[in-house]
Amino acid sequence: MTAETVDIAAAGRRILDGVRTAVVGMDEPLTIALASILAGGHVLFEDVPGLGKTLAARSLAAALGLDFRRLQCTPDMLPGDVTGSSVYVPVTGGFEFRPGPIFTGLLLADEINRTTPKTQSAMLEAMAERQVTVDGTRHALPEPFHVIATSNPIEYEGTYALPEAQLDRFMVRLSVGYPTIEDESRIVAERIRRQTADAPVDAVVDSAQLRAIQAAVERIHVDADVIDYCVELTRATRAAATVAVGASPRGSQALVLLGRALAALDGRDYVRPDDVKRIAVPVLAHRLTLTPQAWAQGTDPASVVEAAVSQTPVPPTAAVAR
């Protein structure tokens, strides 16, 4: 354990403690969402409305000291509504670029599956390349830049399923689930105590400190055996009989990158196989395309990943950082 990883773990605890002052009963999804951001990734929350996904995104942005924008996705939304557009300025007689809401530190794309594929593709470029192109001109996005998107899985009318290429850009897909009776009582009690719908969260770090933490996560050691384990686990999804298209090498990479962030949050400077097991379903399940027969039978992609985890040999040891 190095001083650097101790600092990351301490910062992570303060960030999560700050978020928990507003968000109740989402410890595991919040930890993985924070780790995804520390690993430089984007997060997709897929669950029914009213479970606090928007509040979680806003609270994370506040604790991380990031500028926050919320984009409520609708079928009539155009790419320019996301990226911005060139506006004619009479005084100069020319066009001036006016940035859209995507020019922020953390963008919440609420109900992303309600907007059209053309608008979804505009977000895809931003997520993949940290830039947007308007009228042939490239505009770099601020650093750091992250997207937390929500998707409603229970309504299909007026929605557009995310294409596999865009799903693959999300490092993880998380499900919040209904709270326990104790947590739900706490949610109601906290709302009464605050006497307001607002749940402010203080900044723990700023954007410069977040970039420094992300750079430190890049230096976390990953043993060759753990890398091989991630690759074998991803390849096992391609061999499953119920899968038409398995996870791509981007899935293997996401397992390693997110595993490093979890190790850092745990105060370690090396990744363990248990880190990989913990995140296998959130990282890989949304990258699978099932066969029509499996889809008709109601097969859950998460069960395919769980089977791959149980069948893939685990490396006996993982060496610490050299």
Short mmCIF file of C-alpha atoms in Angstrom, two decimals:
data_model
loop_
_atom_site.label_atom_id
_atom_site.label_comp_id
_atom_site.label_asym_id
_atom_site.label_seq_id
_atom_site.Cartn_x
_atom_site.Cartn_y
_atom_site.Cartn_z
CA MET A 1 0.00 0.00 0.00
CA THR A 2 1.45 3.34 -1.03
CA ALA A 3 0.71 6.83 0.27
CA GLU A 4 -0.91 7.59 -3.07
CA THR A 5 -3.46 4.76 -2.79
CA VAL A 6 -4.15 5.66 0.84
CA ASP A 7 -4.96 9.21 -0.31
CA ILE A 8 -7.30 7.91 -3.04
CA ALA A 9 -9.07 5.60 -0.59
CA ALA A 10 -9.51 8.44 1.90
CA ALA A 11 -10.84 10.78 -0.79
CA GLY A 12 -13.19 8.05 -2.01
CA ARG A 13 -14.60 7.55 1.48
CA ARG A 14 -15.19 11.27 1.91
CA ILE A 15 -16.89 11.49 -1.49
CA LEU A 16 -19.17 8.53 -0.78
CA ASP A 17 -19.94 9.79 2.73
CA GLY A 18 -20.92 13.14 1.24
CA VAL A 19 -23.17 11.54 -1.35
CA ARG A 20 -24.80 9.36 1.31
CA THR A 21 -26.02 12.49 3.08
CA ALA A 22 -28.43 12.87 0.15
CA VAL A 23 -28.75 9.34 -1.26
CA VAL A 24 -29.95 6.45 0.88
CA GLY A 25 -29.46 2.72 0.33
CA MET A 26 -27.38 2.71 -2.87
CA ASP A 27 -23.94 1.87 -1.47
CA GLU A 28 -22.82 -0.71 -4.07
CA PRO A 29 -24.14 1.12 -7.19
CA LEU A 30 -22.66 4.40 -5.90
CA THR A 31 -19.27 2.79 -5.23
CA ILE A 32 -19.12 1.26 -8.72
CA ALA A 33 -20.36 4.51 -10.31
CA LEU A 34 -17.62 6.47 -8.50
CA ALA A 35 -15.02 3.89 -9.51
CA SER A 36 -16.17 4.18 -13.13
CA ILE A 37 -15.64 7.93 -13.06
CA LEU A 38 -12.20 7.50 -11.45
CA ALA A 39 -11.42 5.05 -14.27
CA GLY A 40 -12.47 7.65 -16.86
CA GLY A 41 -15.69 5.90 -17.87
CA HIS A 42 -19.40 6.60 -18.32
CA VAL A 43 -22.30 5.09 -16.38
CA LEU A 44 -25.74 3.85 -17.43
CA PHE A 45 -28.41 3.47 -14.74
CA GLU A 46 -31.21 1.26 -16.00
CA ASP A 47 -34.13 0.96 -13.62
CA VAL A 48 -37.70 2.06 -12.97
CA PRO A 49 -38.40 5.75 -12.26
CA GLY A 50 -38.36 7.24 -8.78
CA LEU A 51 -35.42 5.35 -7.28
CA GLY A 52 -33.06 8.32 -6.93
CA LYS A 53 -30.90 7.91 -10.03
CA THR A 54 -31.03 11.63 -10.87
CA LEU A 55 -30.28 12.58 -7.26
CA ALA A 56 -27.34 10.15 -7.24
CA ALA A 57 -25.87 11.70 -10.40
CA ARG A 58 -26.31 15.24 -9.13
CA SER A 59 -24.82 14.36 -5.73
CA LEU A 60 -21.80 12.66 -7.30
CA ALA A 61 -21.17 15.70 -9.49
CA ALA A 62 -21.37 18.00 -6.46
CA ALA A 63 -19.02 15.86 -4.32
CA LEU A 64 -16.53 15.64 -7.21
CA GLY A 65 -16.60 19.40 -7.77
CA LEU A 66 -17.82 19.03 -11.36
CA ASP A 67 -20.12 21.32 -13.31
CA PHE A 68 -23.44 19.52 -13.72
CA ARG A 69 -26.04 19.67 -16.49
CA ARG A 70 -29.20 17.64 -16.82
CA LEU A 71 -30.56 16.83 -20.27
CA GLN A 72 -34.13 15.53 -20.35
CA CYS A 73 -34.19 13.43 -23.51
CA THR A 74 -37.30 13.61 -25.71
CA PRO A 75 -38.21 12.28 -29.18
CA ASP A 76 -38.13 15.76 -30.73
CA MET A 77 -34.63 16.56 -29.47
CA LEU A 78 -32.09 17.36 -32.20
CA PRO A 79 -28.31 16.80 -32.12
CA GLY A 80 -27.80 20.57 -31.93
CA ASP A 81 -29.84 20.64 -28.72
CA VAL A 82 -27.08 18.52 -27.19
CA THR A 83 -23.88 19.69 -28.85
CA GLY A 84 -24.74 23.33 -29.49
CA SER A 85 -24.94 25.10 -32.83
CA SER A 86 -23.61 27.97 -34.91
CA VAL A 87 -25.68 31.13 -34.51
CA TYR A 88 -25.64 34.11 -36.86
CA VAL A 89 -24.40 37.29 -35.14
CA PRO A 90 -25.66 40.43 -36.95
CA VAL A 91 -23.03 42.68 -35.38
CA THR A 92 -20.14 40.76 -36.91
CA GLY A 93 -21.98 39.38 -39.91
CA GLY A 94 -20.64 35.90 -39.12
CA PHE A 95 -21.55 32.76 -37.23
CA GLU A 96 -20.59 32.07 -33.66
CA PHE A 97 -20.64 28.67 -31.96
CA ARG A 98 -22.87 28.49 -28.90
CA PRO A 99 -21.97 25.41 -26.78
CA GLY A 100 -24.77 23.05 -25.82
CA PRO A 101 -25.38 21.35 -22.45
CA ILE A 102 -22.84 18.62 -23.23
CA PHE A 103 -20.07 21.12 -22.46
CA THR A 104 -19.95 20.33 -18.76
CA GLY A 105 -18.09 18.16 -16.29
CA LEU A 106 -20.85 15.65 -15.68
CA LEU A 107 -23.85 15.34 -17.98
CA LEU A 108 -26.96 13.53 -16.83
CA ALA A 109 -28.78 12.24 -19.91
CA ASP A 110 -32.16 11.42 -18.38
CA GLU A 111 -34.14 8.69 -20.17
CA ILE A 112 -31.61 8.49 -22.99
CA ASN A 113 -33.70 5.86 -24.77
CA ARG A 114 -36.45 8.44 -25.43
CA THR A 115 -34.40 10.42 -27.93
CA THR A 116 -33.78 9.47 -31.55
CA PRO A 117 -30.78 7.49 -32.83
CA LYS A 118 -29.48 10.62 -34.59
CA THR A 119 -29.28 12.48 -31.29
CA GLN A 120 -27.92 9.42 -29.50
CA SER A 121 -25.11 9.29 -32.06
CA ALA A 122 -24.15 12.88 -31.22
CA MET A 123 -23.64 11.78 -27.62
CA LEU A 124 -21.68 8.75 -28.85
CA GLU A 125 -18.97 10.91 -30.41
CA ALA A 126 -18.72 12.99 -27.27
CA MET A 127 -18.47 9.94 -25.02
CA ALA A 128 -15.91 8.17 -27.20
CA GLU A 129 -13.69 11.05 -28.28
CA ARG A 130 -14.37 13.84 -25.74
CA GLN A 131 -15.26 16.17 -28.60
CA VAL A 132 -18.17 17.26 -30.77
CA THR A 133 -18.15 18.27 -34.42
CA VAL A 134 -20.48 21.06 -35.52
CA ASP A 135 -20.46 22.35 -39.11
CA GLY A 136 -17.22 20.46 -39.72
CA THR A 137 -15.42 22.13 -36.81
CA ARG A 138 -14.11 20.14 -33.88
CA HIS A 139 -14.82 21.44 -30.39
CA ALA A 140 -13.03 19.77 -27.48
CA LEU A 141 -15.04 19.05 -24.34
CA PRO A 142 -13.79 20.06 -20.90
CA GLU A 143 -11.66 17.67 -18.87
CA PRO A 144 -12.79 15.71 -17.02
CA PHE A 145 -16.01 14.89 -18.90
CA HIS A 146 -18.38 12.09 -17.92
CA VAL A 147 -21.89 10.98 -18.80
CA ILE A 148 -24.33 9.37 -16.43
CA ALA A 149 -27.38 8.25 -18.40
CA THR A 150 -30.64 6.74 -17.21
CA SER A 151 -32.85 4.37 -19.15
CA ASN A 152 -36.37 3.22 -18.33
CA PRO A 153 -36.60 -0.52 -19.09
CA ILE A 154 -40.34 -0.92 -18.53
CA GLU A 155 -41.73 1.39 -21.23
CA TYR A 156 -41.28 0.78 -24.95
CA GLU A 157 -43.78 3.15 -26.55
CA GLY A 158 -42.01 6.25 -27.85
CA THR A 159 -38.55 4.90 -27.05
CA TYR A 160 -35.51 4.03 -29.17
CA ALA A 161 -33.37 1.15 -27.99
CA LEU A 162 -29.73 2.14 -27.61
CA PRO A 163 -27.60 0.61 -30.39
CA GLU A 164 -24.94 -1.88 -29.33
CA ALA A 165 -22.20 0.57 -30.35
CA GLN A 166 -23.47 3.12 -27.85
CA LEU A 167 -24.15 0.63 -25.07
CA ASP A 168 -20.55 -0.49 -25.45
CA ARG A 169 -19.37 3.06 -24.68
CA PHE A 170 -20.75 2.82 -21.14
CA MET A 171 -18.21 1.30 -18.81
CA VAL A 172 -20.97 -0.12 -16.61
CA ARG A 173 -24.73 -0.58 -16.57
CA LEU A 174 -26.11 -0.46 -13.05
CA SER A 175 -29.45 -1.32 -11.52
CA VAL A 176 -30.46 0.42 -8.31
CA GLY A 177 -33.38 -1.76 -7.21
CA TYR A 178 -36.06 -0.93 -4.69
CA PRO A 179 -34.80 0.11 -1.23
CA THR A 180 -35.31 -2.00 1.87
CA ILE A 181 -38.13 -1.02 4.22
CA GLU A 182 -35.59 0.59 6.57
CA ASP A 183 -33.96 2.60 3.77
CA GLU A 184 -37.31 3.69 2.36
CA SER A 185 -38.35 4.91 5.81
CA ARG A 186 -35.06 6.84 6.04
CA ILE A 187 -35.70 8.43 2.63
CA VAL A 188 -39.09 9.71 3.79
CA ALA A 189 -37.80 10.80 7.20
CA GLU A 190 -34.85 12.69 5.67
CA ARG A 191 -37.19 14.53 3.30
CA ILE A 192 -39.34 15.62 6.25
CA ARG A 193 -36.29 16.67 8.25
CA ARG A 194 -34.88 18.81 5.41
CA GLN A 195 -38.22 20.58 4.83
CA THR A 196 -37.21 20.97 1.19
CA ALA A 197 -36.78 18.77 -1.87
CA ASP A 198 -33.18 19.99 -2.24
CA ALA A 199 -30.44 17.77 -0.82
CA PRO A 200 -27.22 19.78 -1.16
CA VAL A 201 -23.87 17.97 -1.14
CA ASP A 202 -20.59 19.77 -0.45
CA ALA A 203 -17.65 19.41 -2.82
CA VAL A 204 -14.95 17.08 -1.50
CA VAL A 205 -12.50 17.56 -4.40
CA ASP A 206 -12.34 19.90 -7.37
CA SER A 207 -11.90 19.04 -11.04
CA ALA A 208 -8.10 19.42 -10.87
CA GLN A 209 -7.88 17.05 -7.89
CA LEU A 210 -10.18 14.60 -9.68
CA ARG A 211 -7.85 14.60 -12.70
CA ALA A 212 -4.91 13.92 -10.36
CA ILE A 213 -6.78 10.97 -8.80
CA GLN A 214 -7.62 9.61 -12.24
CA ALA A 215 -3.94 9.86 -13.22
CA ALA A 216 -2.97 7.99 -10.04
CA VAL A 217 -5.48 5.23 -10.82
CA GLU A 218 -3.72 4.77 -14.17
CA ARG A 219 -0.59 3.80 -12.23
CA ILE A 220 -2.24 0.96 -10.28
CA HIS A 221 -0.46 -2.34 -10.97
CA VAL A 222 -2.28 -5.15 -12.80
CA ASP A 223 -0.64 -8.56 -12.75
CA ALA A 224 -0.40 -10.45 -16.04
CA ASP A 225 -2.45 -13.30 -14.55
CA VAL A 226 -5.28 -10.87 -13.75
CA ILE A 227 -5.18 -9.46 -17.27
CA ASP A 228 -5.42 -12.99 -18.66
CA TYR A 229 -8.33 -13.68 -16.30
CA CYS A 230 -10.21 -10.62 -17.59
CA VAL A 231 -9.60 -11.69 -21.20
CA GLU A 232 -10.68 -15.27 -20.56
CA LEU A 233 -13.80 -14.11 -18.76
CA THR A 234 -14.76 -11.85 -21.66
CA ARG A 235 -14.05 -14.56 -24.22
CA ALA A 236 -16.22 -16.99 -22.26
CA THR A 237 -19.24 -14.77 -23.00
CA ARG A 238 -18.60 -15.23 -26.73
CA ALA A 239 -18.67 -19.03 -26.41
CA ALA A 240 -22.03 -19.16 -24.58
CA ALA A 241 -24.72 -20.97 -26.59
CA THR A 242 -27.32 -18.30 -25.79
CA VAL A 243 -25.14 -15.41 -27.05
CA ALA A 244 -25.12 -14.25 -30.67
CA VAL A 245 -22.47 -11.55 -30.13
CA GLY A 246 -20.28 -11.61 -27.04
CA ALA A 247 -18.42 -8.82 -25.28
CA SER A 248 -15.74 -7.07 -27.34
CA PRO A 249 -12.14 -6.41 -26.24
CA ARG A 250 -13.47 -3.13 -24.87
CA GLY A 251 -15.16 -5.31 -22.22
CA SER A 252 -11.82 -6.87 -21.24
CA GLN A 253 -10.29 -3.42 -21.01
CA ALA A 254 -13.18 -2.10 -18.90
CA LEU A 255 -12.74 -4.97 -16.43
CA VAL A 256 -9.09 -4.02 -15.95
CA LEU A 257 -9.66 -0.26 -15.81
CA LEU A 258 -12.55 -0.48 -13.36
CA GLY A 259 -10.72 -3.12 -11.32
CA ARG A 260 -7.86 -0.67 -10.83
CA ALA A 261 -10.24 2.02 -9.58
CA LEU A 262 -11.87 -0.37 -7.11
CA ALA A 263 -8.44 -1.42 -5.86
CA ALA A 264 -7.49 2.23 -5.33
CA LEU A 265 -10.74 2.92 -3.43
CA ASP A 266 -9.86 -0.07 -1.23
CA GLY A 267 -6.41 1.38 -0.53
CA ARG A 268 -4.54 -1.18 -2.65
CA ASP A 269 -2.01 -0.59 -5.41
CA TYR A 270 -2.77 -3.87 -7.19
CA VAL A 271 -5.88 -5.58 -8.60
CA ARG A 272 -7.24 -8.86 -7.23
CA PRO A 273 -9.42 -11.39 -9.07
CA ASP A 274 -12.18 -10.63 -6.55
CA ASP A 275 -12.30 -7.07 -7.91
CA VAL A 276 -12.96 -8.47 -11.37
CA LYS A 277 -15.65 -10.86 -10.12
CA ARG A 278 -17.40 -8.01 -8.33
CA ILE A 279 -17.80 -5.96 -11.50
CA ALA A 280 -18.21 -8.70 -14.12
CA VAL A 281 -21.99 -8.33 -14.48
CA PRO A 282 -22.13 -4.49 -14.54
CA VAL A 283 -19.27 -4.39 -17.06
CA LEU A 284 -20.15 -7.26 -19.40
CA ALA A 285 -23.90 -7.96 -19.32
CA HIS A 286 -24.96 -4.94 -21.40
CA ARG A 287 -22.37 -5.80 -24.07
CA LEU A 288 -24.02 -9.13 -24.96
CA THR A 289 -26.47 -9.73 -27.81
CA LEU A 290 -28.55 -12.83 -27.14
CA THR A 291 -29.80 -15.25 -29.78
CA PRO A 292 -33.48 -14.88 -30.77
CA GLN A 293 -34.26 -18.17 -29.01
CA ALA A 294 -32.62 -17.03 -25.77
CA TRP A 295 -34.37 -13.68 -25.97
CA ALA A 296 -37.75 -15.37 -26.51
CA GLN A 297 -37.14 -17.62 -23.52
CA GLY A 298 -36.42 -14.63 -21.28
CA THR A 299 -32.74 -15.36 -20.71
CA ASP A 300 -31.06 -12.66 -18.65
CA PRO A 301 -27.62 -11.50 -19.91
CA ALA A 302 -26.54 -11.20 -16.28
CA SER A 303 -27.04 -14.94 -15.82
CA VAL A 304 -24.81 -15.59 -18.85
CA VAL A 305 -22.02 -13.51 -17.26
CA GLU A 306 -22.50 -15.20 -13.88
CA ALA A 307 -22.15 -18.58 -15.59
CA ALA A 308 -18.95 -17.39 -17.30
CA VAL A 309 -17.57 -16.25 -13.93
CA SER A 310 -18.33 -19.63 -12.34
CA GLN A 311 -16.72 -21.54 -15.22
CA THR A 312 -13.58 -19.44 -15.73
CA PRO A 313 -10.56 -20.57 -13.67
CA VAL A 314 -9.39 -17.93 -11.19
CA PRO A 315 -5.64 -17.23 -11.00
CA PRO A 316 -4.36 -18.56 -7.65
CA THR A 317 -2.32 -15.49 -6.79
CA ALA A 318 -2.01 -11.89 -7.87
CA ALA A 319 1.37 -10.30 -7.37
CA VAL A 320 1.53 -6.91 -5.74
CA ALA A 321 2.93 -3.87 -7.53
CA ARG A 322 6.57 -4.08 -8.43
#
